[in-house]
Amino acid sequence: MLVAQAATGDVLFASIDEQRATAVAAIAAALAPDIAVIHLPSSDALPGDEAPASPGNIGCRVAALRRLRLAAGTQTVLLVTTAEATAVAYAEPAAFDTAPPGIRVGDTIDLAAFAETAAAVGYVADDRVDEPGEVAILGSVIDVFPADHAMPVRIAVADGQVAAINAYDPVTQLTIEPKERIEIGRASEPDAVDGVSILAHLPDASLASDPGAELRRTRFLTIAEEARRLRQGGAAIPVIDDARWTKEAGARSTVALDAAPPPPPRFAERRDPARAFGRFAKGVVEDGRLLLVGSPRDLRFIAARLERATGIVAEPVASLADAIAAPAGRAMLLTAPVDRGYVHGELTVVAGGDLLGGRAGEDERGAATSDALFGEFGELRIGDVIVHEDFGIGVIAGLEPLDEGDAIALDYAKGGRRLVPVTEADRIWRYGADADAVTLDALDGSSWQKRRGAIDAAIAESARELAAIAAARDARTTDRIEPDASVYERFASGFAFTETPDQARAIAAVREDLASGTPMDRLVVGDVGYGKTEVALRAAALVALAGRQVVIAAPTTVLVRQHLELFTRRFEATGVVVAGLSRLSSPAEKKRVKAGLADGSIHVVVGTGAVAGKGVDYADLALVVIDEEQRFGTADKAKLHGLGAGHVLTLSATPIPRTLQSAMVGLQTISVIATPPARRQPIRTSVTIFDDATVRTALLRERGRSGQSFVVVPRIEDMDPLAEKLARLVPELRIVTAHGKMPAGELDDAMVAFANGRGDVLLATNIIEAGLDVPRANTMIVHHADRFGLSQLHQLRGRVGRSGRRGQVLLTTAEGATIADATLKRLRTLQAFDRLGAGFAISARDLDLRGAGDLVGEAQAGHMKLIGTDLYQHLMAHALRAARGEAVDLWVPELHLELAACLPDDWIPDMGVRLSLYARLARLPDSAALDAFEAELEDRFGAMPAAARDLLDIARIRAMARAIGIRRIDAGQAAIALTPRKPGDAAPEGLADKNGRWLLKDAIADPVERVQRVRDLLEAIE
């Protein structure tokens, strides 16, 4: 292990990528706090990228090298970095001797001198400080974002002294916590022209690396050399070439990393993870040591469950070494971000992930985004229009108490009210519309039952047709596409980034589809800038390198031009011929390309809908990629699908409702890329009136940080008046215009020139929404935003903030304009969904508001409008399973436990929060999900009261009963009776069979003890 080796001397570890380096450094620092674990990140400036490394990245690297300089010779060091970082040249170690400026409360400070000092170490003056490397002096207040810190600070100055230092939130600009002292780390790097390797900074270190790290280093050097060649000797990142590295590294000892020790059981996959873990832990501590590792919340939850189940009390330890040295029979806790445990000798390490699965560590990383398909649209709120499966459309009025717990009060037509026990909340589905836009059902059930019967029949018919279509598709076969693996891997190595986990899964899924022998029809959904194009490139490479042809269809000539440049560059050394076909192609060029496609000499064609036009024939077409699917019309997409390619790959950030619905019900396979690129930050979005001062400030601020801006209008007629206004507001800025009525060549030239940095502001219509990549653009002002659709606005928003800087979007409306409520709600939706990866959630919201239409026919107002999106999805999923011949079981066990249980209002006072939690609880599928829910409740609201714990026990009993086929449970003071679903099943040992029920004649007066006895019985039956 690295930690054990570092205990005996300095070690430099080169990881295969930045993500793993970050994880290894965090784990090592937690397990061995006595060792100086230093993480040196690689530069986020790519070879050949004109944009420099971000100030935050520079700050972290300078701080790491400074810390390394201080620790060398005085403390054992584990330096964790990446293969790419070992290929870069650094300034001499002595360049990091100078301490960064430090400020403490009570220090004397000169504002002018501080501004000069900040500028000298690379800080940029700005009026709003929200990114590393920025500083603002506002009267007697200094806002500064230290380049090596996670949060900016606000320094209050009074009478020439520092009166207070407070960290604040960069988004809200509100204070978070006070600080006594702050260091202003460098935002610029020392000169490394005559640089040294990283080995010079740690002279006596042993070397360790991941398998494959050397290949990553070589790939980086190859890309750097290619960038230098393309720039014809211009500025390039200084590197340490292979010969120099081999010579220096050859003089060091190396550390061989042992194979990973065996892991403990994966408790999260058991039916009752907590009980399985309790039994395992008891066995371990009898003659060994048990160490629990994970996030603070995970440890609180696991330790509490361990003590409750076994009586074993786990105590904190400071390090892994302390755990190893502890006497046998002890259980211990250590906060460390380890995702999988291991068994090493007499020490058994169990991680939070072993017990909680994918829910482990959520307190540190935030809520997972990979569940982006449905976001939070299943959530219930007071005032929501809902559909109850038995009673129809009503409105949630709130919660009311019943004898055995709370009930959800539903209001219906004619003053009707129905109380639904919270344990039956899974029969309530959010409708999606506003209360004043629907007609509520009456509680007599007549109108709803009649409608529901017709809808069930129609959904079943649609499901049969969809299943038939899917079955016909699955029955088709095509040639397997499997190119030479080494040639494909060489192509893949040209990707200058590390694939995000979701991106890697999407690429693997596409590769598997193409090699399956079955036609692929896959939808890849990923937010703007999340790496969908690389998935298309890999798919194209797999097909073209296997000798087949590929079509890349894009909706605009600008996007075609950008894709053509990218695909041509990536396929340059592979022998694959790439060509373009669009309205910008000359007649001679069109003739040449068509001939090349017909005879097979052109392998990849990038174009608009022209690729499916008359006179375009393909020699051996195997794959069609449809980029920005939502921008193509139905007829155009039908032509592309009709080209006869065996495989279709569709890409979109905000798929249209019909496409989204098609994927949700399984007609298309789907990959979701929800993981943002490492440097990507959420875009600040606000809704406001068009104000001259605000617009001028925003545009000048962007220019002040060497960036570019977009100003977008809905109509060409809006451009001239706004161009005149902008000329008056910001005469110092260069304004470029672009719209759809410009000659095609002129339009493309203007937009590509802006993308290359010529111009400060691009005034355009929404023509820019599809694919224009302007890395320096971080500000967008959308005027008359009320005239755009949700998906349009999200696509537009994706044009900014594509580098490491935070983007901002102002959605403006005309002063005095009357905005319809529905329109304002649309704008507020975009403002609310300003997190990374919101595109899918916005599409789901669009589906919620508009409906998907009939997937089989052409009607645009499908049955979804009659019963709401959520219930429609639920019914359609089950109808599809039935249509495929699969068993569909919708039953829920009936429980009579004589135990009152609820989420007490003195524990969770907010009724709306309790309602939302009840709705979630009713749909949790198993004990693992219930354990995670319990951990969340304790983390959010504190120690769990008995009534809440009883509620979760009842939910666990329901989940266990369903899993083993118990239809009904009656638990009274004299006996417990279990009714199996299958009559005639023999009663388990210890239970008497009477009239189709299994009886346990135990007199248990305490209802809590009875419930526990029921759990024991069900577990024994399992």
mmCIF file of N, CA, C and O in Angstrom, residues 567-619:
data_model
loop_
_atom_site.group_PDB
_atom_site.id
_atom_site.type_symbol
_atom_site.label_atom_id
_atom_site.label_comp_id
_atom_site.label_asym_id
_atom_site.label_seq_id
_atom_site.Cartn_x
_atom_site.Cartn_y
_atom_site.Cartn_z
ATOM 1 N N PHE A 567 -13.843 16.416 -36.818
ATOM 2 C CA PHE A 567 -13.742 15.040 -37.314
ATOM 3 C C PHE A 567 -12.529 14.883 -38.243
ATOM 4 O O PHE A 567 -11.834 13.867 -38.190
ATOM 5 N N THR A 568 -12.292 15.892 -39.081
ATOM 6 C CA THR A 568 -11.136 15.825 -39.983
ATOM 7 C C THR A 568 -9.840 15.752 -39.183
ATOM 8 O O THR A 568 -8.933 14.965 -39.497
ATOM 9 N N ARG A 569 -9.750 16.580 -38.136
ATOM 10 C CA ARG A 569 -8.528 16.588 -37.321
ATOM 11 C C ARG A 569 -8.333 15.265 -36.588
ATOM 12 O O ARG A 569 -7.231 14.715 -36.569
ATOM 13 N N ARG A 570 -9.399 14.721 -36.026
ATOM 14 C CA ARG A 570 -9.262 13.494 -35.246
ATOM 15 C C ARG A 570 -8.964 12.275 -36.135
ATOM 16 O O ARG A 570 -8.291 11.333 -35.698
ATOM 17 N N PHE A 571 -9.486 12.276 -37.366
ATOM 18 C CA PHE A 571 -9.256 11.124 -38.241
ATOM 19 C C PHE A 571 -8.030 11.302 -39.143
ATOM 20 O O PHE A 571 -7.778 10.466 -40.010
ATOM 21 N N GLU A 572 -7.271 12.369 -38.893
ATOM 22 C CA GLU A 572 -6.197 12.764 -39.821
ATOM 23 C C GLU A 572 -5.228 11.631 -40.138
ATOM 24 O O GLU A 572 -4.865 11.421 -41.289
ATOM 25 N N ALA A 573 -4.777 10.888 -39.144
ATOM 26 C CA ALA A 573 -3.714 9.902 -39.374
ATOM 27 C C ALA A 573 -4.249 8.474 -39.454
ATOM 28 O O ALA A 573 -3.489 7.520 -39.292
ATOM 29 N N THR A 574 -5.546 8.316 -39.706
ATOM 30 C CA THR A 574 -6.133 6.973 -39.665
ATOM 31 C C THR A 574 -6.411 6.379 -41.038
ATOM 32 O O THR A 574 -6.740 5.193 -41.130
ATOM 33 N N GLY A 575 -6.321 7.197 -42.094
ATOM 34 C CA GLY A 575 -6.702 6.712 -43.419
ATOM 35 C C GLY A 575 -8.179 6.854 -43.709
ATOM 36 O O GLY A 575 -8.638 6.560 -44.816
ATOM 37 N N VAL A 576 -8.956 7.320 -42.730
ATOM 38 C CA VAL A 576 -10.385 7.545 -42.923
ATOM 39 C C VAL A 576 -10.590 8.904 -43.589
ATOM 40 O O VAL A 576 -10.053 9.916 -43.133
ATOM 41 N N VAL A 577 -11.364 8.933 -44.660
ATOM 42 C CA VAL A 577 -11.603 10.166 -45.405
ATOM 43 C C VAL A 577 -12.906 10.803 -44.918
ATOM 44 O O VAL A 577 -13.956 10.153 -44.892
ATOM 45 N N VAL A 578 -12.825 12.081 -44.523
ATOM 46 C CA VAL A 578 -13.983 12.819 -44.007
ATOM 47 C C VAL A 578 -14.326 13.935 -44.993
ATOM 48 O O VAL A 578 -13.419 14.623 -45.499
ATOM 49 N N ALA A 579 -15.599 14.130 -45.267
ATOM 50 C CA ALA A 579 -16.030 15.189 -46.185
ATOM 51 C C ALA A 579 -17.287 15.857 -45.640
ATOM 52 O O ALA A 579 -17.953 15.332 -44.739
ATOM 53 N N GLY A 580 -17.603 17.044 -46.185
ATOM 54 C CA GLY A 580 -18.780 17.791 -45.762
ATOM 55 C C GLY A 580 -19.775 17.936 -46.897
ATOM 56 O O GLY A 580 -19.401 17.948 -48.074
ATOM 57 N N LEU A 581 -21.072 18.051 -46.533
ATOM 58 C CA LEU A 581 -22.107 18.218 -47.546
ATOM 59 C C LEU A 581 -23.218 19.083 -46.954
ATOM 60 O O LEU A 581 -23.929 18.670 -46.052
ATOM 61 N N SER A 582 -23.315 20.313 -47.477
ATOM 62 C CA SER A 582 -24.348 21.232 -47.003
ATOM 63 C C SER A 582 -24.585 22.266 -48.086
ATOM 64 O O SER A 582 -23.982 22.212 -49.164
ATOM 65 N N ARG A 583 -25.428 23.254 -47.800
ATOM 66 C CA ARG A 583 -25.726 24.285 -48.794
ATOM 67 C C ARG A 583 -24.508 25.146 -49.081
ATOM 68 O O ARG A 583 -24.467 25.875 -50.074
ATOM 69 N N LEU A 584 -23.494 25.101 -48.203
ATOM 70 C CA LEU A 584 -22.272 25.880 -48.446
ATOM 71 C C LEU A 584 -21.323 25.188 -49.407
ATOM 72 O O LEU A 584 -20.377 25.802 -49.890
ATOM 73 N N SER A 585 -21.562 23.900 -49.659
ATOM 74 C CA SER A 585 -20.691 23.183 -50.583
ATOM 75 C C SER A 585 -20.911 23.688 -52.006
ATOM 76 O O SER A 585 -22.054 23.880 -52.438
ATOM 77 N N SER A 586 -19.844 23.894 -52.734
ATOM 78 C CA SER A 586 -19.949 24.328 -54.133
ATOM 79 C C SER A 586 -20.476 23.175 -54.974
ATOM 80 O O SER A 586 -20.405 22.011 -54.556
ATOM 81 N N PRO A 587 -21.020 23.465 -56.173
ATOM 82 C CA PRO A 587 -21.504 22.377 -57.041
ATOM 83 C C PRO A 587 -20.436 21.323 -57.307
ATOM 84 O O PRO A 587 -20.722 20.124 -57.271
ATOM 85 N N ALA A 588 -19.205 21.774 -57.543
ATOM 86 C CA ALA A 588 -18.128 20.812 -57.801
ATOM 87 C C ALA A 588 -17.847 19.963 -56.571
ATOM 88 O O ALA A 588 -17.622 18.743 -56.669
ATOM 89 N N GLU A 589 -17.868 20.601 -55.406
ATOM 90 C CA GLU A 589 -17.623 19.872 -54.162
ATOM 91 C C GLU A 589 -18.744 18.856 -53.912
ATOM 92 O O GLU A 589 -18.485 17.717 -53.521
ATOM 93 N N LYS A 590 -20.007 19.283 -54.133
ATOM 94 C CA LYS A 590 -21.128 18.351 -53.951
ATOM 95 C C LYS A 590 -20.987 17.146 -54.878
ATOM 96 O O LYS A 590 -21.220 16.000 -54.456
ATOM 97 N N LYS A 591 -20.603 17.402 -56.113
ATOM 98 C CA LYS A 591 -20.451 16.308 -57.078
ATOM 99 C C LYS A 591 -19.363 15.335 -56.627
ATOM 100 O O LYS A 591 -19.525 14.114 -56.680
ATOM 101 N N ARG A 592 -18.237 15.902 -56.151
ATOM 102 C CA ARG A 592 -17.123 15.064 -55.708
ATOM 103 C C ARG A 592 -17.512 14.217 -54.493
ATOM 104 O O ARG A 592 -17.221 13.020 -54.432
ATOM 105 N N VAL A 593 -18.204 14.843 -53.541
ATOM 106 C CA VAL A 593 -18.577 14.130 -52.319
ATOM 107 C C VAL A 593 -19.597 13.037 -52.632
ATOM 108 O O VAL A 593 -19.488 11.912 -52.133
ATOM 109 N N LYS A 594 -20.594 13.356 -53.451
ATOM 110 C CA LYS A 594 -21.596 12.347 -53.801
ATOM 111 C C LYS A 594 -20.945 11.148 -54.495
ATOM 112 O O LYS A 594 -21.301 9.996 -54.224
ATOM 113 N N ALA A 595 -19.994 11.438 -55.377
ATOM 114 C CA ALA A 595 -19.301 10.343 -56.067
ATOM 115 C C ALA A 595 -18.500 9.502 -55.074
ATOM 116 O O ALA A 595 -18.481 8.264 -55.147
ATOM 117 N N GLY A 596 -17.842 10.181 -54.109
ATOM 118 C CA GLY A 596 -17.049 9.454 -53.119
ATOM 119 C C GLY A 596 -17.904 8.603 -52.201
ATOM 120 O O GLY A 596 -17.493 7.508 -51.788
ATOM 121 N N LEU A 597 -19.120 9.088 -51.866
ATOM 122 C CA LEU A 597 -20.017 8.287 -51.039
ATOM 123 C C LEU A 597 -20.543 7.084 -51.813
ATOM 124 O O LEU A 597 -20.709 5.996 -51.259
ATOM 125 N N ALA A 598 -20.799 7.290 -53.092
ATOM 126 C CA ALA A 598 -21.340 6.201 -53.910
ATOM 127 C C ALA A 598 -20.311 5.104 -54.147
ATOM 128 O O ALA A 598 -20.656 3.913 -54.189
ATOM 129 N N ASP A 599 -19.031 5.484 -54.313
ATOM 130 C CA ASP A 599 -18.024 4.440 -54.575
ATOM 131 C C ASP A 599 -17.289 3.990 -53.305
ATOM 132 O O ASP A 599 -16.419 3.122 -53.361
ATOM 133 N N GLY A 600 -17.629 4.603 -52.173
ATOM 134 C CA GLY A 600 -17.053 4.165 -50.909
ATOM 135 C C GLY A 600 -15.718 4.782 -50.556
ATOM 136 O O GLY A 600 -15.144 4.451 -49.516
ATOM 137 N N SER A 601 -15.202 5.708 -51.380
ATOM 138 C CA SER A 601 -13.901 6.311 -51.076
ATOM 139 C C SER A 601 -14.002 7.348 -49.957
ATOM 140 O O SER A 601 -12.986 7.713 -49.366
ATOM 141 N N ILE A 602 -15.203 7.863 -49.664
ATOM 142 C CA ILE A 602 -15.424 8.744 -48.522
ATOM 143 C C ILE A 602 -16.112 7.925 -47.436
ATOM 144 O O ILE A 602 -17.151 7.305 -47.677
ATOM 145 N N HIS A 603 -15.516 7.924 -46.260
ATOM 146 C CA HIS A 603 -16.003 7.058 -45.190
ATOM 147 C C HIS A 603 -16.948 7.771 -44.219
ATOM 148 O O HIS A 603 -17.863 7.150 -43.685
ATOM 149 N N VAL A 604 -16.690 9.059 -43.967
ATOM 150 C CA VAL A 604 -17.506 9.819 -43.023
ATOM 151 C C VAL A 604 -17.949 11.103 -43.704
ATOM 152 O O VAL A 604 -17.106 11.859 -44.209
ATOM 153 N N VAL A 605 -19.257 11.365 -43.729
ATOM 154 C CA VAL A 605 -19.750 12.616 -44.287
ATOM 155 C C VAL A 605 -20.466 13.385 -43.185
ATOM 156 O O VAL A 605 -21.264 12.824 -42.432
ATOM 157 N N VAL A 606 -20.134 14.658 -43.060
ATOM 158 C CA VAL A 606 -20.749 15.540 -42.076
ATOM 159 C C VAL A 606 -21.593 16.541 -42.841
ATOM 160 O O VAL A 606 -21.075 17.236 -43.728
ATOM 161 N N GLY A 607 -22.867 16.628 -42.512
ATOM 162 C CA GLY A 607 -23.695 17.545 -43.285
ATOM 163 C C GLY A 607 -25.019 17.852 -42.618
ATOM 164 O O GLY A 607 -25.347 17.341 -41.543
ATOM 165 N N THR A 608 -25.781 18.701 -43.279
ATOM 166 C CA THR A 608 -27.143 19.016 -42.837
ATOM 167 C C THR A 608 -28.068 17.940 -43.402
ATOM 168 O O THR A 608 -27.614 16.852 -43.767
ATOM 169 N N GLY A 609 -29.362 18.257 -43.492
ATOM 170 C CA GLY A 609 -30.299 17.296 -44.074
ATOM 171 C C GLY A 609 -29.940 16.906 -45.497
ATOM 172 O O GLY A 609 -30.497 15.933 -46.030
ATOM 173 N N ALA A 610 -28.997 17.624 -46.118
ATOM 174 C CA ALA A 610 -28.571 17.308 -47.488
ATOM 175 C C ALA A 610 -28.000 15.903 -47.602
ATOM 176 O O ALA A 610 -27.998 15.315 -48.684
ATOM 177 N N VAL A 611 -27.515 15.331 -46.490
ATOM 178 C CA VAL A 611 -26.930 13.980 -46.555
ATOM 179 C C VAL A 611 -27.987 12.934 -46.881
ATOM 180 O O VAL A 611 -27.659 11.807 -47.251
ATOM 181 N N ALA A 612 -29.287 13.311 -46.733
ATOM 182 C CA ALA A 612 -30.367 12.381 -47.075
ATOM 183 C C ALA A 612 -31.133 12.882 -48.287
ATOM 184 O O ALA A 612 -32.276 12.467 -48.528
ATOM 185 N N GLY A 613 -30.528 13.784 -49.063
ATOM 186 C CA GLY A 613 -31.194 14.378 -50.210
ATOM 187 C C GLY A 613 -31.184 13.490 -51.439
ATOM 188 O O GLY A 613 -30.599 12.405 -51.452
ATOM 189 N N LYS A 614 -31.828 14.012 -52.478
ATOM 190 C CA LYS A 614 -31.872 13.275 -53.747
ATOM 191 C C LYS A 614 -30.478 13.162 -54.339
ATOM 192 O O LYS A 614 -29.668 14.087 -54.254
ATOM 193 N N GLY A 615 -30.203 12.028 -54.947
ATOM 194 C CA GLY A 615 -28.936 11.845 -55.625
ATOM 195 C C GLY A 615 -27.784 11.492 -54.708
ATOM 196 O O GLY A 615 -26.643 11.403 -55.169
ATOM 197 N N VAL A 616 -28.053 11.293 -53.417
ATOM 198 C CA VAL A 616 -26.986 10.900 -52.488
ATOM 199 C C VAL A 616 -27.136 9.412 -52.211
ATOM 200 O O VAL A 616 -28.101 8.977 -51.573
ATOM 201 N N ASP A 617 -26.185 8.632 -52.684
ATOM 202 C CA ASP A 617 -26.198 7.183 -52.499
ATOM 203 C C ASP A 617 -24.943 6.765 -51.746
ATOM 204 O O ASP A 617 -23.885 7.395 -51.872
ATOM 205 N N TYR A 618 -25.076 5.688 -50.986
ATOM 206 C CA TYR A 618 -23.964 5.223 -50.152
ATOM 207 C C TYR A 618 -23.563 3.811 -50.557
ATOM 208 O O TYR A 618 -24.419 2.955 -50.828
ATOM 209 N N ALA A 619 -22.264 3.585 -50.573
ATOM 210 C CA ALA A 619 -21.777 2.260 -50.943
ATOM 211 C C ALA A 619 -22.001 1.252 -49.826
ATOM 212 O O ALA A 619 -22.377 0.101 -50.074
#
